[in-house]
Amino acid sequence: MWFNIFIAAFSSIGAFLFGYDSGIIASVLTMDRYLAKFGDDPSITGAVVSTFNGGCFFGAAIAGWANDKYGRKRTIQLGALVALLGASLQAGASNVATLLAGRIVGGLAIGILSMTVPLYNTEIAPPKIRGFLVGLTQQMIGIGFIVANWVGYGSQYIKSDASWRLPLGLQLAPAALLLVGIQFLPYSPRWLLEVGRDEEARAVVHRLHGATTEEERSAADAEFVEMYTTIKAEVSERSRKLSDLWATKAMVRRTLVAVGVQSLCQFTGINVINYFGPLMYKSLGVTGDRALLVQGIYGAIGPIANLFFIIFVLDRVGRKKPLIFGAASFVATFSILAAIVATNPPLPDDAPGGTFVNVAAQRAGIAMIFCTTVFFSLSFGPVSWVLASEVFPTKVRSMGTSVATCANWAFNTLLSQVSPLAMESIQWKFYLIFVCLNLVDLVIIILFFPETKGKTLEEMDAVFGDVKRNMSADDLDAGEGREKARIVYHP
């Protein structure tokens, strides 16, 4: 088990990059030296964020093909390599065009990693702790945000362009570590079976089980035979067509659940806070270095809640109940936040007595923003990565996870482009959009989302009702496929 945890934690450096790159821009966009060089036009601010997210969309799309062709491990290396280029362009930018190019390239890298890391962790995880291991993705995203927020807070006091170049350039270190270190981790055993490297797959399964005793070896062999039987049946009917994702009623449901959970994750509004937190705090009368300080504290709360959740809750209560809790919570927090800003508008900066009349309301508004990250970390944050990567059969898992992640980034791009403009033009009414979206989320989750906790990846057929695939597995179980597995791997 500890080896599984180490693998998941190390591969999740890719998620750390995701969190850091996404989080650092919130601080950089408010720095005096950055503003002096690039200005504060809302359209450029939105473009700096949305081009990154657009790059993530295309990166996630590319990753689906790369994962099938080269495997999960090599695709993570590809993402790390592209991240090095993107970070270099951002840190060395001398004009808006170069900065945007760096954001696009950096986005390609994060798109690749955001899709592949949870997929890899899903395929090396035992069912009993799969929620925890895949939930480490969100944990490392959160830690990345913490580091980004505090690096940004400290860097604002540098009286040169290094104030924004340094935090953008620091992405090079984790990218280089991931590029080199992932080489020493095992391939996904399920991908090895897909490409016919059966002996390597069996060795990896034994290694993941830490199989040193006869009982452990027997358990490892039993899991391997189950993988072998199901995956070989799937490979025999693989077509690699995107239409496979809606070829049957069961596949339509799988796809809608995976795409849905990733899309609904954006409807929570969490990334609006992550990207534009200082602008939200400004609407509450908190400006300057105080806004960055509050953003730094905000970033530290989520990972603490997330760690508690993935260790003690996720694999016990499942996936559906936390999502219901999260959607209902966001309806409440955004309703209260909208009411506070609507009834207590900020005053001009030069107004007597400060920028916000009601200090108690200001604190309540900040508390609602903080509650949002806590509730997100107890629901959509970790669950979205777990559910989207575990619902698909092996034959379409990389393609399906890629499509689901693309949906995440598509809505992320849309919200990141319009949010700064919306907060400036319609102000508190913008928060009502998220009240409505989360009400819709709540209904969809209650009516259509299944529970998948405790199931092996090969047992998801029963959850989604894949009658055809169950018949194929039964035929193989009674025929030469499983018998071959027994003869070859149980001498």
Coordinates of C-alpha atoms in Angstrom, one line a residue, residues 237-456:
E237 CA -13.6 -5.2 -29.7
R238 CA -11.7 -1.9 -29.6
S239 CA -12.3 0.5 -32.5
R240 CA -10.7 3.7 -31.1
K241 CA -13.7 5.8 -32.4
L242 CA -15.0 8.7 -30.4
S243 CA -18.5 7.4 -31.1
D244 CA -17.7 4.5 -28.8
L245 CA -18.4 6.9 -26.0
W246 CA -22.1 6.8 -26.9
A247 CA -22.4 3.5 -28.7
T248 CA -24.6 1.9 -26.1
K249 CA -27.0 3.2 -23.4
A250 CA -24.6 2.2 -20.7
M251 CA -21.7 4.1 -22.5
V252 CA -23.9 7.2 -22.9
R253 CA -24.5 7.1 -19.1
R254 CA -20.8 6.7 -18.3
T255 CA -19.9 9.5 -20.6
L256 CA -22.5 11.8 -19.3
V257 CA -21.5 11.1 -15.7
A258 CA -17.8 11.8 -16.4
V259 CA -18.4 14.9 -18.5
G260 CA -21.0 16.0 -16.1
V261 CA -19.0 15.8 -13.0
Q262 CA -16.1 17.7 -14.6
S263 CA -18.5 20.4 -16.0
L264 CA -20.4 20.8 -12.7
C265 CA -17.1 21.2 -11.0
Q266 CA -16.6 24.5 -12.8
F267 CA -20.2 25.6 -12.1
T268 CA -19.3 25.6 -8.4
G269 CA -17.4 28.9 -9.1
I270 CA -14.3 27.7 -7.3
N271 CA -11.9 28.7 -10.1
V272 CA -13.4 32.2 -10.3
I273 CA -12.2 32.6 -6.7
N274 CA -8.9 30.9 -7.4
Y275 CA -8.1 33.1 -10.4
F276 CA -9.8 36.4 -9.4
G277 CA -9.9 36.2 -5.6
P278 CA -8.3 39.6 -5.2
L279 CA -11.0 41.2 -7.4
M280 CA -13.7 39.5 -5.3
Y281 CA -12.1 40.8 -2.1
K282 CA -12.0 44.3 -3.7
S283 CA -15.8 44.1 -4.0
L284 CA -15.7 43.6 -0.2
G285 CA -13.4 46.5 0.4
V286 CA -10.2 44.5 0.8
T287 CA -7.4 45.8 -1.5
G288 CA -3.7 45.9 -2.0
D289 CA -1.4 43.6 0.0
R290 CA -4.3 42.8 2.4
A291 CA -6.1 41.1 -0.5
L292 CA -3.1 39.0 -1.3
L293 CA -2.7 38.1 2.4
V294 CA -6.4 37.0 2.6
Q295 CA -5.9 35.0 -0.7
G296 CA -2.9 33.3 0.9
I297 CA -4.9 32.3 4.0
Y298 CA -7.8 31.2 1.7
G299 CA -5.4 28.9 -0.2
A300 CA -4.2 27.1 2.9
I301 CA -7.7 26.1 4.1
G302 CA -8.8 24.0 1.2
P303 CA -5.9 21.4 1.2
I304 CA -6.4 20.8 5.0
A305 CA -10.1 20.0 4.4
N306 CA -9.3 17.9 1.4
L307 CA -6.7 15.8 3.2
F308 CA -9.1 15.1 6.0
F309 CA -11.8 14.2 3.4
I310 CA -9.7 11.8 1.3
I311 CA -8.2 10.0 4.3
F312 CA -11.3 9.6 6.4
V313 CA -14.4 10.1 4.3
L314 CA -14.2 9.5 0.6
D315 CA -13.7 5.8 0.5
R316 CA -16.3 5.3 3.2
V317 CA -19.2 7.4 2.2
G318 CA -18.6 7.2 -1.6
R319 CA -18.9 9.7 -4.4
K320 CA -22.6 10.7 -4.7
K321 CA -23.4 12.0 -1.2
P322 CA -20.4 14.4 -1.1
L323 CA -21.5 15.9 -4.4
I324 CA -25.0 16.5 -3.2
F325 CA -23.6 18.1 0.0
G326 CA -21.3 20.3 -2.1
A327 CA -23.9 21.6 -4.6
A328 CA -26.3 22.4 -1.8
S329 CA -23.6 24.2 0.1
F330 CA -22.6 26.4 -2.8
V331 CA -26.2 27.5 -3.3
A332 CA -26.1 28.8 0.3
T333 CA -22.6 30.4 0.2
F334 CA -23.1 32.3 -3.1
S335 CA -26.6 33.4 -2.0
I336 CA -25.2 35.0 1.2
L337 CA -22.2 36.5 -0.7
A338 CA -24.5 38.1 -3.3
A339 CA -26.7 39.5 -0.5
I340 CA -23.7 41.0 1.3
V341 CA -22.2 42.7 -1.7
A342 CA -25.7 43.9 -2.9
T343 CA -26.6 45.5 0.4
N344 CA -23.1 46.8 1.3
P345 CA -21.5 48.1 -1.9
P346 CA -17.8 49.2 -1.5
L347 CA -17.2 53.0 -1.5
P348 CA -14.5 54.7 -3.6
D349 CA -11.0 54.3 -2.4
D350 CA -10.7 57.9 -1.3
A351 CA -14.0 57.9 0.6
P352 CA -13.7 59.0 4.3
G353 CA -13.7 56.0 6.7
G354 CA -12.3 53.4 4.2
T355 CA -13.7 51.4 1.3
F356 CA -16.4 49.4 3.1
V357 CA -19.0 50.7 5.4
N358 CA -20.0 47.5 7.3
V359 CA -17.0 45.7 8.7
A360 CA -19.1 42.8 10.0
A361 CA -20.6 42.3 6.5
Q362 CA -17.1 42.4 5.0
R363 CA -15.9 39.7 7.4
A364 CA -19.0 37.6 6.6
G365 CA -18.4 37.9 2.9
I366 CA -14.8 36.7 3.3
A367 CA -16.0 33.9 5.5
M368 CA -18.4 32.8 2.7
I369 CA -15.5 32.7 0.2
F370 CA -13.5 30.7 2.7
C371 CA -16.5 28.3 3.3
T372 CA -16.7 27.8 -0.5
T373 CA -13.2 26.3 -0.7
V374 CA -13.8 24.1 2.4
F375 CA -17.0 22.7 0.9
F376 CA -15.4 22.3 -2.5
S377 CA -12.6 20.3 -0.9
L378 CA -15.2 18.1 0.8
S379 CA -17.0 17.4 -2.4
F380 CA -16.3 18.3 -6.0
G381 CA -12.6 18.9 -5.6
P382 CA -11.4 15.3 -5.1
V383 CA -14.6 13.5 -6.3
S384 CA -14.5 15.0 -9.8
W385 CA -11.1 13.5 -10.5
V386 CA -12.0 10.1 -9.0
L387 CA -15.3 9.7 -10.7
A388 CA -14.3 10.9 -14.2
S389 CA -11.4 8.5 -14.4
E390 CA -13.0 5.4 -12.9
V391 CA -16.3 5.0 -14.7
F392 CA -14.9 4.0 -18.2
P393 CA -13.9 0.5 -19.3
T394 CA -10.3 0.1 -20.2
K395 CA -10.9 0.2 -24.0
V396 CA -12.1 3.8 -23.8
R397 CA -10.7 5.0 -20.5
S398 CA -8.1 7.3 -21.8
M399 CA -10.3 8.7 -24.5
G400 CA -13.3 9.1 -22.1
T401 CA -11.2 10.8 -19.4
S402 CA -9.7 13.1 -22.1
V403 CA -13.2 14.2 -23.2
A404 CA -14.3 14.7 -19.6
T405 CA -11.3 16.8 -18.8
C406 CA -11.8 18.8 -22.0
A407 CA -15.3 19.6 -20.8
N408 CA -13.7 20.9 -17.5
W409 CA -11.3 23.1 -19.3
A410 CA -13.9 24.4 -21.8
F411 CA -16.1 25.8 -19.1
N412 CA -13.0 26.9 -17.1
T413 CA -11.9 28.9 -20.2
L414 CA -15.4 30.5 -20.6
L415 CA -15.7 31.5 -17.0
S416 CA -12.1 32.8 -16.8
Q417 CA -12.7 35.1 -19.8
V418 CA -16.0 36.5 -18.7
S419 CA -15.5 36.7 -14.9
P420 CA -13.5 39.9 -14.6
L421 CA -15.8 41.7 -17.0
A422 CA -18.9 40.4 -15.2
M423 CA -17.6 41.3 -11.8
E424 CA -17.0 44.9 -13.1
S425 CA -20.3 45.3 -15.0
I426 CA -23.0 43.4 -13.1
Q427 CA -21.2 43.1 -9.8
W428 CA -23.1 41.1 -7.1
K429 CA -25.6 39.8 -9.7
F430 CA -22.7 37.6 -11.1
Y431 CA -22.9 35.5 -7.9
L432 CA -26.5 34.7 -8.6
I433 CA -25.4 32.8 -11.7
F434 CA -23.7 30.3 -9.5
V435 CA -26.7 30.0 -7.2
C436 CA -28.8 28.9 -10.2
L437 CA -26.0 26.7 -11.6
N438 CA -25.6 24.8 -8.4
L439 CA -29.3 24.3 -8.0
V440 CA -29.3 22.6 -11.4
D441 CA -26.2 20.6 -10.3
L442 CA -28.0 19.4 -7.2
V443 CA -31.0 18.0 -9.2
I444 CA -28.7 16.3 -11.8
I445 CA -26.6 14.6 -9.2
I446 CA -29.6 13.3 -7.2
L447 CA -31.4 11.9 -10.3
F448 CA -28.6 10.6 -12.5
F449 CA -25.3 10.0 -10.7
P450 CA -24.5 6.4 -9.6
E451 CA -22.4 5.3 -6.6
T452 CA -19.1 3.6 -7.5
K453 CA -17.2 3.3 -4.2
G454 CA -15.4 0.0 -3.5
K455 CA -15.7 -1.4 -7.0
T456 CA -12.8 -2.5 -9.1

